[in-house]
């Protein structure tokens, strides 16, 4: 199975096209996808995301609020999704995964992951590995 975490990066022009053309009902999902695919050049700030969407940062905040989200929540969700994918599908060290997520230290990533999920990355990896073994 191909690793979804290795999707090709998204150009600024393509990101702008996707975000400016999508309807409200898929905007949050599209923005989360853009965040993930643009992460190789660093996680986007709200100002950068707004510029890609062709709106002001305040307009982006309002649009996300209409969908019950904040930019910070959306960014955390994107990071959680990526962290879980990397922990499930790779044997990368926590240091490598932390780096992929933009953390300078594995301990900072571990604390954030535990805050997000209630589990340490090692516990999550063990449990998902055990679940795979049970299915085999």
Tab-separated table of N, CA and C in Angstrom:
chain	number	residue	atom	x	y	z
A	1	UNK	N	0.854	-1.176	0.000
A	1	UNK	CA	0.000	0.000	0.000
A	1	UNK	C	0.899	1.238	0.000
A	2	UNK	N	0.654	2.207	-0.912
A	2	UNK	CA	1.490	3.407	-0.931
A	2	UNK	C	1.286	4.236	0.323
A	3	UNK	N	2.340	4.891	0.719
A	3	UNK	CA	2.307	5.728	1.915
A	3	UNK	C	1.749	7.091	1.553
A	4	UNK	N	0.572	7.425	2.063
A	4	UNK	CA	-0.078	8.698	1.753
A	4	UNK	C	0.718	9.886	2.266
A	5	UNK	N	1.619	9.651	3.196
A	5	UNK	CA	2.405	10.755	3.733
A	5	UNK	C	3.437	11.235	2.731
A	6	UNK	N	3.660	10.479	1.662
A	6	UNK	CA	4.671	10.871	0.685
A	6	UNK	C	4.044	11.509	-0.552
A	7	UNK	N	2.795	11.973	-0.434
A	7	UNK	CA	2.159	12.653	-1.558
A	7	UNK	C	3.041	13.780	-2.041
A	8	UNK	N	2.948	14.043	-3.334
A	8	UNK	CA	3.774	15.110	-3.890
A	8	UNK	C	3.356	16.455	-3.314
A	9	UNK	N	4.339	17.347	-3.165
A	9	UNK	CA	4.021	18.688	-2.667
A	9	UNK	C	3.075	19.401	-3.623
A	10	UNK	N	2.367	20.349	-3.104
A	10	UNK	CA	1.383	21.104	-3.865
A	10	UNK	C	1.944	22.488	-4.150
A	11	UNK	N	1.926	22.893	-5.412
A	11	UNK	CA	2.438	24.218	-5.749
A	11	UNK	C	1.532	25.294	-5.160
A	12	UNK	N	2.078	26.480	-5.029
A	12	UNK	CA	1.303	27.603	-4.508
A	12	UNK	C	0.109	27.894	-5.421
A	13	UNK	N	0.339	27.832	-6.727
A	13	UNK	CA	-0.740	28.109	-7.685
A	13	UNK	C	-1.847	27.057	-7.589
A	14	UNK	N	-1.460	25.789	-7.466
A	14	UNK	CA	-2.465	24.731	-7.341
A	14	UNK	C	-3.237	24.852	-6.028
A	15	UNK	N	-2.523	25.172	-4.947
A	15	UNK	CA	-3.182	25.363	-3.649
A	15	UNK	C	-4.172	26.516	-3.724
A	16	UNK	N	-3.763	27.602	-4.355
A	16	UNK	CA	-4.647	28.767	-4.506
A	16	UNK	C	-5.892	28.380	-5.306
A	17	UNK	N	-5.691	27.654	-6.390
A	17	UNK	CA	-6.821	27.234	-7.217
A	17	UNK	C	-7.788	26.353	-6.423
A	18	UNK	N	-7.255	25.380	-5.701
A	18	UNK	CA	-8.102	24.473	-4.909
A	18	UNK	C	-8.910	25.227	-3.860
A	19	UNK	N	-8.240	26.094	-3.117
A	19	UNK	CA	-8.907	26.782	-2.011
A	19	UNK	C	-9.875	27.861	-2.474
A	20	UNK	N	-9.524	28.570	-3.516
A	20	UNK	CA	-10.400	29.661	-3.951
A	20	UNK	C	-11.616	29.147	-4.705
A	21	UNK	N	-11.541	27.926	-5.219
A	21	UNK	CA	-12.638	27.395	-6.024
A	21	UNK	C	-13.567	26.447	-5.264
A	22	UNK	N	-13.213	26.053	-4.039
A	22	UNK	CA	-14.041	25.033	-3.391
A	22	UNK	C	-15.202	25.647	-2.613
A	23	UNK	N	-16.244	24.863	-2.509
A	23	UNK	CA	-17.445	25.312	-1.803
A	23	UNK	C	-17.253	25.183	-0.297
A	24	UNK	N	-18.129	25.847	0.450
A	24	UNK	CA	-18.029	25.847	1.907
A	24	UNK	C	-18.077	24.441	2.507
A	25	UNK	N	-18.856	23.549	1.923
A	25	UNK	CA	-19.015	22.223	2.518
A	25	UNK	C	-17.753	21.360	2.444
A	26	UNK	N	-16.821	21.679	1.565
A	26	UNK	CA	-15.570	20.915	1.482
A	26	UNK	C	-14.339	21.765	1.789
A	27	UNK	N	-14.552	23.013	2.163
A	27	UNK	CA	-13.428	23.925	2.379
A	27	UNK	C	-12.484	23.440	3.472
A	28	UNK	N	-13.015	23.043	4.618
A	28	UNK	CA	-12.177	22.621	5.739
A	28	UNK	C	-11.346	21.401	5.342
A	29	UNK	N	-11.971	20.433	4.705
A	29	UNK	CA	-11.257	19.226	4.274
A	29	UNK	C	-10.189	19.579	3.243
A	30	UNK	N	-10.510	20.470	2.329
A	30	UNK	CA	-9.552	20.886	1.309
A	30	UNK	C	-8.381	21.623	1.945
A	31	UNK	N	-8.668	22.517	2.882
A	31	UNK	CA	-7.603	23.254	3.546
A	31	UNK	C	-6.699	22.311	4.327
A	32	UNK	N	-7.271	21.323	4.990
A	32	UNK	CA	-6.450	20.348	5.722
A	32	UNK	C	-5.529	19.602	4.752
A	33	UNK	N	-6.044	19.237	3.593
A	33	UNK	CA	-5.215	18.581	2.578
A	33	UNK	C	-4.104	19.482	2.075
A	34	UNK	N	-4.419	20.763	1.880
A	34	UNK	CA	-3.397	21.733	1.450
A	34	UNK	C	-2.330	21.871	2.530
A	35	UNK	N	-2.736	21.950	3.791
A	35	UNK	CA	-1.774	22.055	4.885
A	35	UNK	C	-0.797	20.874	4.861
A	36	UNK	N	-1.328	19.682	4.676
A	36	UNK	CA	-0.489	18.485	4.660
A	36	UNK	C	0.458	18.479	3.457
A	37	UNK	N	-0.062	18.832	2.298
A	37	UNK	CA	0.754	18.756	1.087
A	37	UNK	C	1.747	19.902	0.957
A	38	UNK	N	1.536	20.993	1.684
A	38	UNK	CA	2.473	22.123	1.641
A	38	UNK	C	3.464	22.093	2.809
A	39	UNK	N	3.360	21.108	3.688
A	39	UNK	CA	4.177	21.076	4.899
A	39	UNK	C	5.663	20.948	4.624
A	40	UNK	N	6.046	20.418	3.494
A	40	UNK	CA	7.477	20.228	3.195
A	40	UNK	C	8.234	21.548	3.226
A	41	UNK	N	7.541	22.633	2.920
A	41	UNK	CA	8.195	23.939	2.978
A	41	UNK	C	7.841	24.646	4.291
A	42	UNK	N	7.370	23.892	5.261
A	42	UNK	CA	6.996	24.432	6.567
A	42	UNK	C	5.480	24.550	6.675
A	43	UNK	N	4.965	24.325	7.869
A	43	UNK	CA	3.526	24.435	8.082
A	43	UNK	C	3.089	25.861	7.806
A	44	UNK	N	1.980	26.000	7.125
A	44	UNK	CA	1.464	27.325	6.789
A	44	UNK	C	0.983	28.060	8.033
A	45	UNK	N	1.156	29.359	8.014
A	45	UNK	CA	0.561	30.213	9.040
A	45	UNK	C	-0.838	30.578	8.559
A	46	UNK	N	-1.629	31.161	9.434
A	46	UNK	CA	-2.972	31.571	9.027
A	46	UNK	C	-2.903	32.614	7.914
A	47	UNK	N	-1.919	33.508	7.972
A	47	UNK	CA	-1.779	34.520	6.921
A	47	UNK	C	-1.427	33.891	5.580
A	48	UNK	N	-0.546	32.898	5.588
A	48	UNK	CA	-0.183	32.213	4.350
A	48	UNK	C	-1.368	31.428	3.788
A	49	UNK	N	-2.102	30.747	4.668
A	49	UNK	CA	-3.269	29.983	4.234
A	49	UNK	C	-4.333	30.915	3.657
A	50	UNK	N	-4.529	32.044	4.305
A	50	UNK	CA	-5.506	33.026	3.819
A	50	UNK	C	-5.106	33.544	2.445
A	51	UNK	N	-3.821	33.830	2.264
A	51	UNK	CA	-3.349	34.317	0.962
A	51	UNK	C	-3.589	33.269	-0.118
A	52	UNK	N	-3.362	32.001	0.199
A	52	UNK	CA	-3.614	30.938	-0.775
A	52	UNK	C	-5.099	30.836	-1.120
A	53	UNK	N	-5.945	31.112	-0.122
A	53	UNK	CA	-7.395	31.062	-0.350
A	53	UNK	C	-7.908	32.340	-1.007
A	54	UNK	N	-7.044	33.351	-1.096
A	54	UNK	CA	-7.439	34.611	-1.726
A	54	UNK	C	-8.324	35.479	-0.854
A	55	UNK	N	-8.151	35.337	0.468
A	55	UNK	CA	-8.949	36.125	1.410
A	55	UNK	C	-8.031	36.674	2.496
A	56	UNK	N	-8.572	37.553	3.328
A	56	UNK	CA	-7.804	38.045	4.466
A	56	UNK	C	-7.795	36.978	5.567
A	57	UNK	N	-6.865	37.125	6.483
A	57	UNK	CA	-6.799	36.189	7.611
A	57	UNK	C	-8.115	36.214	8.394
A	58	UNK	N	-8.685	37.388	8.584
A	58	UNK	CA	-9.950	37.499	9.317
A	58	UNK	C	-11.078	36.784	8.575
A	59	UNK	N	-11.106	36.921	7.251
A	59	UNK	CA	-12.137	36.224	6.464
A	59	UNK	C	-11.964	34.715	6.563
A	60	UNK	N	-10.718	34.262	6.568
A	60	UNK	CA	-10.462	32.832	6.727
A	60	UNK	C	-10.943	32.366	8.101
A	61	UNK	N	-10.665	33.153	9.134
A	61	UNK	CA	-11.132	32.806	10.481
A	61	UNK	C	-12.656	32.694	10.516
A	62	UNK	N	-13.335	33.646	9.886
A	62	UNK	CA	-14.808	33.619	9.863
A	62	UNK	C	-15.316	32.389	9.112
A	63	UNK	N	-14.696	32.099	7.978
A	63	UNK	CA	-15.130	30.955	7.174
A	63	UNK	C	-14.937	29.655	7.949
A	64	UNK	N	-13.822	29.531	8.631
A	64	UNK	CA	-13.596	28.338	9.448
A	64	UNK	C	-14.569	28.282	10.625
A	65	UNK	N	-14.830	29.423	11.249
A	65	UNK	CA	-15.763	29.473	12.379
A	65	UNK	C	-17.162	29.029	11.961
A	66	UNK	N	-17.548	29.370	10.744
A	66	UNK	CA	-18.857	28.926	10.234
A	66	UNK	C	-18.934	27.408	10.158
A	67	UNK	N	-17.777	26.771	10.033
A	67	UNK	CA	-17.715	25.306	9.982
A	67	UNK	C	-17.346	24.703	11.341
A	68	UNK	N	-17.315	25.567	12.376
A	68	UNK	CA	-17.024	25.089	13.730
A	68	UNK	C	-15.555	24.791	13.975
A	69	UNK	N	-14.663	25.435	13.247
A	69	UNK	CA	-13.232	25.182	13.357
A	69	UNK	C	-12.464	26.476	13.580
A	70	UNK	N	-11.258	26.343	14.099
A	70	UNK	CA	-10.308	27.443	14.099
A	70	UNK	C	-9.103	26.960	13.296
A	71	UNK	N	-8.270	27.883	12.873
A	71	UNK	CA	-7.085	27.490	12.111
A	71	UNK	C	-6.170	26.626	12.966
A	72	UNK	N	-6.007	26.980	14.231
A	72	UNK	CA	-5.151	26.197	15.125
A	72	UNK	C	-5.670	24.772	15.268
A	73	UNK	N	-6.989	24.621	15.422
A	73	UNK	CA	-7.568	23.269	15.510
A	73	UNK	C	-7.313	22.490	14.221
A	74	UNK	N	-7.495	23.142	13.094
A	74	UNK	CA	-7.301	22.491	11.812
A	74	UNK	C	-5.848	22.064	11.629
A	75	UNK	N	-4.928	22.915	12.017
A	75	UNK	CA	-3.509	22.593	11.934
A	75	UNK	C	-3.176	21.416	12.854
A	76	UNK	N	-3.723	21.420	14.065
A	76	UNK	CA	-3.510	20.292	14.987
A	76	UNK	C	-4.072	19.003	14.409
A	77	UNK	N	-5.246	19.058	13.809
A	77	UNK	CA	-5.850	17.864	13.207
A	77	UNK	C	-4.964	17.327	12.089
A	78	UNK	N	-4.439	18.219	11.270
A	78	UNK	CA	-3.541	17.793	10.186
A	78	UNK	C	-2.295	17.126	10.768
A	79	UNK	N	-1.756	17.694	11.828
A	79	UNK	CA	-0.565	17.115	12.451
A	79	UNK	C	-0.874	15.776	13.113
A	80	UNK	N	-2.026	15.683	13.762
A	80	UNK	CA	-2.428	14.413	14.387
A	80	UNK	C	-2.572	13.336	13.317
A	81	UNK	N	-3.264	13.666	12.230
A	81	UNK	CA	-3.452	12.704	11.147
A	81	UNK	C	-2.115	12.217	10.598
A	82	UNK	N	-1.206	13.160	10.350
A	82	UNK	CA	0.104	12.796	9.823
A	82	UNK	C	0.892	11.963	10.833
A	83	UNK	N	0.863	12.368	12.090
A	83	UNK	CA	1.586	11.619	13.125
A	83	UNK	C	1.073	10.187	13.198
A	84	UNK	N	-0.239	10.014	13.195
A	84	UNK	CA	-0.802	8.664	13.262
A	84	UNK	C	-0.412	7.838	12.040
A	85	UNK	N	-0.445	8.454	10.861
A	85	UNK	CA	-0.028	7.740	9.646
A	85	UNK	C	1.422	7.287	9.754
A	86	UNK	N	2.288	8.198	10.174
A	86	UNK	CA	3.699	7.866	10.271
A	86	UNK	C	3.959	6.795	11.322
A	87	UNK	N	3.257	6.865	12.443
A	87	UNK	CA	3.434	5.855	13.490
A	87	UNK	C	2.903	4.494	13.054
A	88	UNK	N	1.803	4.481	12.299
A	88	UNK	CA	1.212	3.228	11.833
A	88	UNK	C	1.980	2.604	10.680
A	89	UNK	N	2.385	3.417	9.740
A	89	UNK	CA	2.865	2.907	8.450
A	89	UNK	C	4.370	2.909	8.271
A	90	UNK	N	5.095	3.442	9.231
A	90	UNK	CA	6.548	3.470	9.101
A	90	UNK	C	7.183	2.985	10.388
A	91	UNK	N	8.470	2.721	10.300
A	91	UNK	CA	9.211	2.406	11.518
A	91	UNK	C	10.176	3.538	11.845
A	92	UNK	N	9.845	4.740	11.356
A	92	UNK	CA	10.672	5.911	11.641
A	92	UNK	C	10.768	6.129	13.147
A	93	UNK	N	11.916	6.621	13.570
A	93	UNK	CA	12.102	6.955	14.982
A	93	UNK	C	11.217	8.149	15.335
A	94	UNK	N	10.994	8.338	16.615
A	94	UNK	CA	10.207	9.496	17.059
A	94	UNK	C	10.911	10.795	16.683
A	95	UNK	N	12.224	10.787	16.651
A	95	UNK	CA	12.979	11.976	16.256
A	95	UNK	C	12.668	12.345	14.806
A	96	UNK	N	12.618	11.377	13.928
A	96	UNK	CA	12.304	11.625	12.512
A	96	UNK	C	10.864	12.114	12.372
A	97	UNK	N	9.941	11.467	13.065
A	97	UNK	CA	8.535	11.868	12.997
A	97	UNK	C	8.368	13.274	13.558
A	98	UNK	N	9.029	13.562	14.652
A	98	UNK	CA	8.966	14.915	15.233
A	98	UNK	C	9.439	15.939	14.210
A	99	UNK	N	10.528	15.654	13.533
A	99	UNK	CA	11.064	16.553	12.512
A	99	UNK	C	10.056	16.744	11.380
A	100	UNK	N	9.437	15.645	10.929
A	100	UNK	CA	8.421	15.709	9.860
A	100	UNK	C	7.263	16.628	10.243
A	101	UNK	N	6.963	16.661	11.533
A	101	UNK	CA	5.843	17.464	12.019
A	101	UNK	C	6.250	18.884	12.404
A	102	UNK	N	7.537	19.176	12.295
A	102	UNK	CA	7.990	20.526	12.581
A	102	UNK	C	8.456	20.763	14.001
A	103	UNK	N	8.656	19.703	14.764
A	103	UNK	CA	9.146	19.831	16.129
A	103	UNK	C	10.663	19.695	16.140
A	104	UNK	N	11.319	20.492	16.963
A	104	UNK	CA	12.779	20.434	17.029
A	104	UNK	C	13.251	19.276	17.914
A	105	UNK	N	12.379	18.792	18.800
A	105	UNK	CA	12.751	17.705	19.706
A	105	UNK	C	11.637	16.669	19.767
A	106	UNK	N	12.053	15.415	19.879
A	106	UNK	CA	11.083	14.324	19.980
A	106	UNK	C	10.241	14.450	21.243
A	107	UNK	N	10.824	14.977	22.312
A	107	UNK	CA	10.058	15.119	23.556
A	107	UNK	C	8.905	16.107	23.385
A	108	UNK	N	9.126	17.169	22.622
A	108	UNK	CA	8.041	18.131	22.374
A	108	UNK	C	6.923	17.477	21.568
A	109	UNK	N	7.310	16.697	20.566
A	109	UNK	CA	6.301	15.964	19.783
A	109	UNK	C	5.545	14.978	20.673
A	110	UNK	N	6.266	14.237	21.494
A	110	UNK	CA	5.629	13.240	22.363
A	110	UNK	C	4.605	13.879	23.291
A	111	UNK	N	4.969	15.036	23.862
A	111	UNK	CA	4.020	15.736	24.743
A	111	UNK	C	2.783	16.187	23.969
A	112	UNK	N	2.985	16.730	22.772
A	112	UNK	CA	1.850	17.175	21.960
A	112	UNK	C	0.976	15.986	21.575
A	113	UNK	N	1.590	14.892	21.167
A	113	UNK	CA	0.826	13.704	20.768
A	113	UNK	C	-0.002	13.180	21.928
A	114	UNK	N	0.594	13.157	23.104
A	114	UNK	CA	-0.146	12.689	24.284
A	114	UNK	C	-1.291	13.641	24.623
A	115	UNK	N	-1.075	14.932	24.457
A	115	UNK	CA	-2.147	15.909	24.693
A	115	UNK	C	-3.289	15.681	23.698
A	116	UNK	N	-2.951	15.403	22.442
A	116	UNK	CA	-3.965	15.206	21.402
A	116	UNK	C	-4.741	13.908	21.580
A	117	UNK	N	-4.023	12.823	21.944
A	117	UNK	CA	-4.645	11.496	21.890
A	117	UNK	C	-4.822	10.821	23.237
A	118	UNK	N	-4.140	11.317	24.272
A	118	UNK	CA	-4.178	10.654	25.572
A	118	UNK	C	-3.232	9.465	25.648
A	119	UNK	N	-2.427	9.250	24.602
A	119	UNK	CA	-1.473	8.141	24.564
A	119	UNK	C	-0.119	8.670	24.122
A	120	UNK	N	0.924	7.995	24.571
A	120	UNK	CA	2.247	8.350	24.065
A	120	UNK	C	2.365	7.779	22.652
A	121	UNK	N	3.277	8.312	21.839
A	121	UNK	CA	3.480	7.740	20.503
A	121	UNK	C	3.838	6.254	20.565
A	122	UNK	N	4.647	5.867	21.544
A	122	UNK	CA	5.027	4.454	21.677
A	122	UNK	C	3.801	3.587	21.975
A	123	UNK	N	2.919	4.051	22.868
A	123	UNK	CA	1.696	3.290	23.172
A	123	UNK	C	0.833	3.166	21.919
A	124	UNK	N	0.663	4.269	21.207
A	124	UNK	CA	-0.149	4.254	19.992
A	124	UNK	C	0.427	3.279	18.971
A	125	UNK	N	1.731	3.322	18.761
A	125	UNK	CA	2.378	2.434	17.788
A	125	UNK	C	2.202	0.981	18.205
A	126	UNK	N	2.410	0.690	19.498
A	126	UNK	CA	2.247	-0.681	20.003
A	126	UNK	C	0.822	-1.182	19.789
A	127	UNK	N	-0.160	-0.338	20.140
A	127	UNK	CA	-1.563	-0.743	20.025
A	127	UNK	C	-1.972	-0.951	18.574
A	128	UNK	N	-1.534	-0.074	17.690
A	128	UNK	CA	-1.913	-0.241	16.277
A	128	UNK	C	-1.167	-1.408	15.670
A	129	UNK	N	0.042	-1.679	16.126
A	129	UNK	CA	0.801	-2.836	15.652
A	129	UNK	C	0.127	-4.123	16.113
A	130	UNK	N	-0.310	-4.132	17.357
A	130	UNK	CA	-0.998	-5.292	17.923
A	130	UNK	C	-2.301	-5.538	17.169
A	131	UNK	N	-3.024	-4.458	16.827
A	131	UNK	CA	-4.283	-4.605	16.091
A	131	UNK	C	-4.032	-5.205	14.717
A	132	UNK	N	-2.936	-4.800	14.055
A	132	UNK	CA	-2.589	-5.380	12.755
A	132	UNK	C	-2.285	-6.857	12.890
A	133	UNK	N	-1.544	-7.215	13.966
A	133	UNK	CA	-1.207	-8.621	14.208
A	133	UNK	C	-2.462	-9.450	14.439
A	134	UNK	N	-3.439	-8.882	15.149
A	134	UNK	CA	-4.682	-9.581	15.416
A	134	UNK	C	-5.468	-9.849	14.141
A	135	UNK	N	-5.350	-8.958	13.162
A	135	UNK	CA	-6.069	-9.106	11.900
A	135	UNK	C	-5.392	-10.112	10.971
A	136	UNK	N	-4.116	-10.338	11.177
A	136	UNK	CA	-3.359	-11.236	10.298
A	136	UNK	C	-3.667	-12.684	10.544
